[in-house]
Coordinates of C-alpha atoms and ligand atoms in Angstrom, one line a residue:
X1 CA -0.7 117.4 59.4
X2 CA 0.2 121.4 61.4
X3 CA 3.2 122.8 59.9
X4 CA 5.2 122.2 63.2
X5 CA 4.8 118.4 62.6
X6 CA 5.7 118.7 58.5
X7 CA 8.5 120.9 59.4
X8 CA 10.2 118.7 61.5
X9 CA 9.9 116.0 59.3
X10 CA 11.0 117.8 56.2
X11 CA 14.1 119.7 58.2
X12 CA 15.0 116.2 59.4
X13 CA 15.3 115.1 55.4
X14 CA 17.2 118.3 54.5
X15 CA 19.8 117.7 57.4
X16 CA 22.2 115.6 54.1
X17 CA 22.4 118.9 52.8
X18 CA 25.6 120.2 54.6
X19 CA 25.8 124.2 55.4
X20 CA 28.9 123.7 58.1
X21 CA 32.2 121.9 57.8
X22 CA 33.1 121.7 61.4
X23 CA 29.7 119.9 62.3
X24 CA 27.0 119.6 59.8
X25 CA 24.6 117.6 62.9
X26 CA 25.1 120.0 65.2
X27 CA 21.6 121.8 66.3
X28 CA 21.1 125.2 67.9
X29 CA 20.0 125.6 71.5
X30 CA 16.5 126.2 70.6
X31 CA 14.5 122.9 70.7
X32 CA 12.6 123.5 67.7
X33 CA 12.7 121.4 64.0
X34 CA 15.4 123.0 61.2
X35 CA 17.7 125.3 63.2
X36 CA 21.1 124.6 62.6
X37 CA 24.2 126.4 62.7
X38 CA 26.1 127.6 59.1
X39 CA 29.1 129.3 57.9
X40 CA 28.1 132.2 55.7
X41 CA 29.7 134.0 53.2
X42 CA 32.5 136.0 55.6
X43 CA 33.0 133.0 58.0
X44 CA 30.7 133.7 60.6
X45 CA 28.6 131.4 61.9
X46 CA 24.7 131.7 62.2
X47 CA 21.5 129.8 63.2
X48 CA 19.7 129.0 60.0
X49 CA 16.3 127.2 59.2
X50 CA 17.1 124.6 57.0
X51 CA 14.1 122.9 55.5
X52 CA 13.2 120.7 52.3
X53 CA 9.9 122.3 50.3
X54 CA 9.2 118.8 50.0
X55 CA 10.6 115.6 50.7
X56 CA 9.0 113.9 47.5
X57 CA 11.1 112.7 45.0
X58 CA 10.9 111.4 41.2
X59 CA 14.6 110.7 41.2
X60 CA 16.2 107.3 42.6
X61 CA 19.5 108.4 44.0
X62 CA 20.9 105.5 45.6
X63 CA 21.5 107.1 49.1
X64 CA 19.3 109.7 49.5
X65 CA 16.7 109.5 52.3
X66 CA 14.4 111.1 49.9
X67 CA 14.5 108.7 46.4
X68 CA 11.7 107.9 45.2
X69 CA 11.5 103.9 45.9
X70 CA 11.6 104.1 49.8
X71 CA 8.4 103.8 51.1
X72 CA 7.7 106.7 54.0
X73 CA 5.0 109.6 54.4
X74 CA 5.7 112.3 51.2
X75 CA 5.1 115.9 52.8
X76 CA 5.2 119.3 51.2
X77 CA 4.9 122.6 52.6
X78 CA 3.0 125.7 50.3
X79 CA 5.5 128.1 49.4
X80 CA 3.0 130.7 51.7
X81 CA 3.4 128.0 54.5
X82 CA 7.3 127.7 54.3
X83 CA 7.2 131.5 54.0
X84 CA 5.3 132.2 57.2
X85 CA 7.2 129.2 59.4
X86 CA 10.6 131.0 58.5
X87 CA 9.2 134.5 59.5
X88 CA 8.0 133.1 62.7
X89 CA 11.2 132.0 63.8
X90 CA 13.2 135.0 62.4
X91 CA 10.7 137.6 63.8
X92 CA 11.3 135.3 67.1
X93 CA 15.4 135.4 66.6
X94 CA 16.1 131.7 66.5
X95 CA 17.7 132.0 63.1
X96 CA 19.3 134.3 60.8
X97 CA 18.2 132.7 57.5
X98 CA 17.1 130.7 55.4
X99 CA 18.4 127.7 53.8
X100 CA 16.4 126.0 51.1
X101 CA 16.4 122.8 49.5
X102 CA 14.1 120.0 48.0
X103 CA 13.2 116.7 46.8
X104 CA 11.7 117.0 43.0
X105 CA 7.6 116.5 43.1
X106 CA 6.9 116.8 40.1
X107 CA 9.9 117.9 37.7
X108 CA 13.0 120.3 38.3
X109 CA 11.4 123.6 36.8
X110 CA 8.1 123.2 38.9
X111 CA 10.1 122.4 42.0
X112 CA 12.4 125.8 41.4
X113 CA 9.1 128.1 40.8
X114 CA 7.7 126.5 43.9
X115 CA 11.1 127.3 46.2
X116 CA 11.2 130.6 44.3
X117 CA 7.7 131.5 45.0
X118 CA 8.9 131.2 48.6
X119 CA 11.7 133.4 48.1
X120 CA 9.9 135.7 46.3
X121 CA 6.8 135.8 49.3
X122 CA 9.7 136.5 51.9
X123 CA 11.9 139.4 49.9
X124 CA 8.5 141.1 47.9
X125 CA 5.2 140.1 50.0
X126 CA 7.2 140.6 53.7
X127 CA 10.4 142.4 52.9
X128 CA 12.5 140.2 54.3
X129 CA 16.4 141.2 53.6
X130 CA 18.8 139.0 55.4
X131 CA 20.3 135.4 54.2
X132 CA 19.1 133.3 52.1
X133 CA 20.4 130.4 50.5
X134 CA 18.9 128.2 47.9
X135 CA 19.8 124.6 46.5
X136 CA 19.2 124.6 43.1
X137 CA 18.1 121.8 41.5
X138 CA 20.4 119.6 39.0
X139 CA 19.1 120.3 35.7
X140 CA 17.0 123.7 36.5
X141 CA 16.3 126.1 33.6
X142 CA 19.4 128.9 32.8
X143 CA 16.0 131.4 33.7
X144 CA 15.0 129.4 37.1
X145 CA 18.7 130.1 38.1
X146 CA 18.6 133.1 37.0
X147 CA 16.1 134.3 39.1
X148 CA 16.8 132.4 41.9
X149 CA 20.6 134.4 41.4
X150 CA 18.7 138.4 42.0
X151 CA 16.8 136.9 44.8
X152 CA 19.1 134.9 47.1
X153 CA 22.9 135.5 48.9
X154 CA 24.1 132.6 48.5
X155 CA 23.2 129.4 45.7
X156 CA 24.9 126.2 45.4
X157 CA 24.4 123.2 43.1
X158 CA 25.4 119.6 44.9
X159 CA 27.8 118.0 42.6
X160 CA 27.7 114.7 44.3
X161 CA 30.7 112.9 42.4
X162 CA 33.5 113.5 41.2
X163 CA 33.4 112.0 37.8
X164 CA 30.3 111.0 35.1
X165 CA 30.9 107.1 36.3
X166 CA 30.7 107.9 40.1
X167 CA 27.5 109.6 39.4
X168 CA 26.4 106.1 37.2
X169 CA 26.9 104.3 40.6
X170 CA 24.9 106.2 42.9
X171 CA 21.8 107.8 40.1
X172 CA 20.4 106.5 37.1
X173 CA 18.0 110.0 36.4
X174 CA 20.9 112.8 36.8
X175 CA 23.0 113.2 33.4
X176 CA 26.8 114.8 35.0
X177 CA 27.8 116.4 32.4
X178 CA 24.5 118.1 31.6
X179 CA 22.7 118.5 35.0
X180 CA 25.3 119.3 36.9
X181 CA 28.6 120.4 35.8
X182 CA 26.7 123.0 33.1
X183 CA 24.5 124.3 35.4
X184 CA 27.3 125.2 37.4
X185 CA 29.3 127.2 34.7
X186 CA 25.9 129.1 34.3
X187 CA 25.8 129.3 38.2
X188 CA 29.4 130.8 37.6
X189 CA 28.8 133.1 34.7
X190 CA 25.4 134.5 35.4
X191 CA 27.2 135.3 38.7
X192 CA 29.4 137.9 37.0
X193 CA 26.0 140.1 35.9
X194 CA 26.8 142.3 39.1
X195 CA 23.8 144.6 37.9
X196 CA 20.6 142.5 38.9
X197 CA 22.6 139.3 40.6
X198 CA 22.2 139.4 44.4
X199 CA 24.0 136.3 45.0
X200 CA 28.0 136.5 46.0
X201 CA 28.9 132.9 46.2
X202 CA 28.0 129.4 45.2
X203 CA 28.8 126.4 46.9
X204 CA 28.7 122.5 46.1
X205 CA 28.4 119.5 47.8
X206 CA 30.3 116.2 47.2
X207 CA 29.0 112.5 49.1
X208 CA 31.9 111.0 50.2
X209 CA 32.1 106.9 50.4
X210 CA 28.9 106.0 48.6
X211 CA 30.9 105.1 45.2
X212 CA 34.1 104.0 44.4
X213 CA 36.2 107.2 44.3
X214 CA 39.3 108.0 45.1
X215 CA 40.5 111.0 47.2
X216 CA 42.6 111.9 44.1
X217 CA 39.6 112.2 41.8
X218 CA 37.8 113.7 44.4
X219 CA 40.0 116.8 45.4
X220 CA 41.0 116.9 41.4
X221 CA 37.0 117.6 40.9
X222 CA 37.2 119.9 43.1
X223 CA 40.3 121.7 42.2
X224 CA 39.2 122.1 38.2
X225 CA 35.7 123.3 40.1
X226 CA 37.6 126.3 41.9
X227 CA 39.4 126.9 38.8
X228 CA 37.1 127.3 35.7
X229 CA 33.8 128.3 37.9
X230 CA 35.2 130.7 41.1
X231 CA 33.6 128.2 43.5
X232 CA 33.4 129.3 47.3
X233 CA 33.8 126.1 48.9
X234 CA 32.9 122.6 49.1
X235 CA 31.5 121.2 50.7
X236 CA 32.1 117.1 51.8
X237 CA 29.3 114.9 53.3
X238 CA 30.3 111.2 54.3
X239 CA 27.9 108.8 53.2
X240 CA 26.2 107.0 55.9
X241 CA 23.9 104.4 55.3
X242 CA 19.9 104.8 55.4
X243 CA 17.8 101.8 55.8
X244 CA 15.4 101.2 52.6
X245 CA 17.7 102.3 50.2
X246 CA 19.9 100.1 47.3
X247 CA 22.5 100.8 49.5
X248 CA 21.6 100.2 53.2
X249 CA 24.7 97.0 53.2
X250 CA 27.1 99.5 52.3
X251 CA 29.8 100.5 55.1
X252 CA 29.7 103.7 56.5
X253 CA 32.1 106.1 55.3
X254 CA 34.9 107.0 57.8
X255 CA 34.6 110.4 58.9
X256 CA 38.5 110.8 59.2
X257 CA 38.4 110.5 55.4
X258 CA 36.0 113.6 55.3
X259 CA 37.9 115.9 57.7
X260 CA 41.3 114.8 55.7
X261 CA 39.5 116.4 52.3
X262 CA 38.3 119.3 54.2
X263 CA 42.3 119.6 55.2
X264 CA 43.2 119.0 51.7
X265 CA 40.5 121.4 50.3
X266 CA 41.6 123.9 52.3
X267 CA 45.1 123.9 50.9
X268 CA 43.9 123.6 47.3
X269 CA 41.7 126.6 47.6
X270 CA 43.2 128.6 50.5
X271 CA 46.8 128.2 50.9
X272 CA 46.6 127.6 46.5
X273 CA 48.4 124.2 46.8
X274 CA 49.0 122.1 43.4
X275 CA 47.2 118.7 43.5
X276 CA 50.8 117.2 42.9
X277 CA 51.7 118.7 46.3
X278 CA 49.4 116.2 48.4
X279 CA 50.8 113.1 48.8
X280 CA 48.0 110.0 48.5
X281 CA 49.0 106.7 49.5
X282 CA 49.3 103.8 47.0
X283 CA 45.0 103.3 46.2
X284 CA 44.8 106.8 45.8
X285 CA 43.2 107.8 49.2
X286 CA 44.9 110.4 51.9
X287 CA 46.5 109.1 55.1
X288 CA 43.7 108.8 57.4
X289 CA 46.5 109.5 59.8
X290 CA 48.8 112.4 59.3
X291 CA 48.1 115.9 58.4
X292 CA 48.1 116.3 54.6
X293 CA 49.6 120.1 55.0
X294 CA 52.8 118.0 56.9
X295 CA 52.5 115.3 54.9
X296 CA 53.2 117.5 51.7
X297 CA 56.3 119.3 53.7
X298 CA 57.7 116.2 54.4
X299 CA 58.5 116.0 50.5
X300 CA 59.3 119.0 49.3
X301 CA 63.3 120.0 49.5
X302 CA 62.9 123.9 50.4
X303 CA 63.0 123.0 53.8
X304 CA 64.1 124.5 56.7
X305 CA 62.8 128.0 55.7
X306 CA 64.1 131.3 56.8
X307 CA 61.3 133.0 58.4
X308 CA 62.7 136.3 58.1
X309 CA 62.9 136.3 54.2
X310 CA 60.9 133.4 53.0
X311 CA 58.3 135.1 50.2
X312 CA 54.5 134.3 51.4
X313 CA 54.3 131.2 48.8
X314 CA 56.0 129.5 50.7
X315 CA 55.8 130.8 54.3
X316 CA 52.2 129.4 54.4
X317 CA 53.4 125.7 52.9
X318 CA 55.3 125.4 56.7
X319 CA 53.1 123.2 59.1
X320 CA 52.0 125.2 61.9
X321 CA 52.1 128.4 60.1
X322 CA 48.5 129.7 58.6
X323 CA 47.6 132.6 56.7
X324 CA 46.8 134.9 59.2
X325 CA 49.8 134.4 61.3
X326 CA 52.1 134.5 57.9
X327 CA 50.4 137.6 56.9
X328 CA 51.3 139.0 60.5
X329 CA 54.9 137.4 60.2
X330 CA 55.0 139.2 57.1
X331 CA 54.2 142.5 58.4
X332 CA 56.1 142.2 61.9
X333 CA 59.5 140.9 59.9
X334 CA 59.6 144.4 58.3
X335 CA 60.2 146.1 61.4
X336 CA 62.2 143.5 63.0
X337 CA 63.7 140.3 62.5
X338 CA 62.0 137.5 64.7
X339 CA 64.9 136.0 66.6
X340 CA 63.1 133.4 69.2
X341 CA 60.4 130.8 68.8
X342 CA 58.4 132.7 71.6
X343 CA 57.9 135.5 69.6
X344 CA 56.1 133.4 67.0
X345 CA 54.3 131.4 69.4
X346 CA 53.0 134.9 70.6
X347 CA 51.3 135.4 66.9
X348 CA 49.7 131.9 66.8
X349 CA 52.4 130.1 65.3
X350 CA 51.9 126.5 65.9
X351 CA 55.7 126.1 67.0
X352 CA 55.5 122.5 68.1
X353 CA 55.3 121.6 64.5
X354 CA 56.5 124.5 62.2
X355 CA 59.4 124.0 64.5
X356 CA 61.9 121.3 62.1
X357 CA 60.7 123.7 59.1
X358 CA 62.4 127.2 59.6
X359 CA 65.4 128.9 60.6
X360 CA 65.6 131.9 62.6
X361 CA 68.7 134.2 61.5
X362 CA 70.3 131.8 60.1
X363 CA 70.1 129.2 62.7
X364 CA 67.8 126.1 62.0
X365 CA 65.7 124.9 64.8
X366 CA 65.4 121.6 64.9
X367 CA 67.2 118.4 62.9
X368 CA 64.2 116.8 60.9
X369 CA 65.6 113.8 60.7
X370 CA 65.9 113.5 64.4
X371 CA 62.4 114.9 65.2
Ligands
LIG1 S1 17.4 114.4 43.5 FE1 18.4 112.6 44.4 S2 19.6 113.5 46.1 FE2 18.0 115.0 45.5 S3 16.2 114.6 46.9 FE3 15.9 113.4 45.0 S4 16.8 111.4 45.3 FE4 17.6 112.8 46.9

């Protein structure tokens, strides 16, 4: 088989492996296999060539399109062949990096030398310098990850569940404590070696909907995760069901409870929210419906805030109001006291809803009670 025809197959596999919040699916213009969009480290967005070394696989993960007991054609390409692919479409500028991830052939530690022999052919052989990030494999050696660390921008580790007996359900091969959760505090402390370590910023990557779960055990994961190993992000990808697997009956995961986490994540790790904040409804789970951010201000008594001396803390808990428009109420207040809702409007205050929140000199906006 060309490498055209093994690199669509094997960017197809890798598409699970989610590099973009807004729209993991989403392809760029170009009409060729494993370019998708990605937020990088910064927030900008770039086209990337996301590809699998190899869509083999020893382990038997329960929804992954690559375990080892579906039956479909097992491709892998040479690190030199992945190497050359990438540099044809950078050299051609249909992406902007790299981002690479794989089944496991073999075992872990030959899968990592493989993917880091096609790192290492990119940065040494060709001198490539821009973006690269690499999935590292649960259960890699601390000196696999440590080389992968002085070689790539960006690494991340896919967590998958949020607790040992999630992971039970969905893999019998991957030990959670052991694979996972302590190869990311090496992830996190090898990161702090600024000397050698080119990587800024590790990711993970949690499948929503494939266990039994709850949002609460979920986003409190998550939350220890930002906490004890300066985690970037998470990532959240809903499970969707793929034919030949243990778990082709299982019902698709509603993709309103995905983009509800992402809202919730983003006030844990953002806008520094305490878990007992959110509000979860009785099994656990977020509202499907309403915003979790006006959800949360619904319960808390410091409402209505005055926006002329309410500290930041607090500022950014109003619906409506995000960081950078509290940072610039912050800095415009100083000069000036805001007086009208227009003028907050003007900085990208969503007024409609911070509206019943604040007061403006004194003088509260809107009743809650009757809004
Ligand atoms: S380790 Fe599990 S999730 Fe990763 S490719 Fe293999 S079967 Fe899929």
């Amino acid at each position: 088989m060309n490498t055209l025809k093994k690199m669509q197959v094997l960017s197809d596999s890798a598409q699970y492996d989610v590099c973009d919040h807004v729209n993991h699916y989403r392809k760029s213009d170009v009409n060729l296999p494993g370019i998708h969009n990605a937020t990088v480290p910064g927030g900008c967005k770039i086209p990337l060539f996301k590809t699998l070394m190899t869509n083999k696989c020893v382990n038997d993960c329960k929804y992954c399109i690559n375990q080892s007991k579906r039956n479909f054609t097992r491709l892998e390409l040479s690190p030199d062949e992945l190497a050359r692919a990438f540099l044809n479409y950078y050299y051609n500028d249909y992406v902007q990096g790299l981002f690479l991830s794989s089944g496991i052939a073999r075992d872990v530690d030959d899968t990592m030398e493989k993917m880091l022999d096609a790192v290492k052919i990119l940065r040494k052989n060709y001198g490539y310098d821009d973006y690269i990030h690499f999935k590292v494999i649960p259960g890699a050696s601390k000196d696999t990850i440590k080389r992968t660390m002085t070689l790539a921008n960006r690494v991340s580790l896919n967590i998958e569940s949020a607790t040992p007996d999630g992971m039970s359900e969905i893999s019998s091969n991957k030990d959670y404590n052991k694979d996972i959760l302590k190869r990311i505090g090496w992830i996190n402390s090898i990161s702090k070696r600024k000397n050698s370590i080119m990587c800024s910023s590790s990711t993970t990557q949690m499948i929503v909907g494939a266990n039994d779960e709850s949002d609460v055990e979920i986003l409190s994961r998550i939350k220890s995760l930002y906490k004890n190993y300066d985690l970037s992000r998470s990532y959240f990808s809903s499970f969707s069901p793929i034919e030949g697997t243990e778990l082709e009956k299982k019902t698709e995961c509603n993709k309103q409870r995905t983009n509800k986490l992402y809202h919730a994540d983003t006030l844990l790790n953002t806008y520094k929210f305490d878990l007992k904040e959110l509000v979860f409804e009785e099994n656990d789970q977020l509202s499907l419906k309403d915003d979790p951010k006006y959800l949360a201000a619904l319960e808390r008594d410091i409402f209505p805030l005055e926006i002329n001396s309410v500290p930041f803390y607090e500022l950014i808990r109003v619906p409506g109001i995000g960081t950078i428009s509290a940072k610039r109420i912050m800095a415009i207040r100083k000069k000036k006291p805001f007086t009208k809702l227009e003028e907050l409007k003007k900085i990208g205050v969503v007024v409609d809803r911070a509206e019943p929140f604040i007061k403006l000199e004194g003088n509260y906006q809107v009743v809650l009670d009757n809004y």
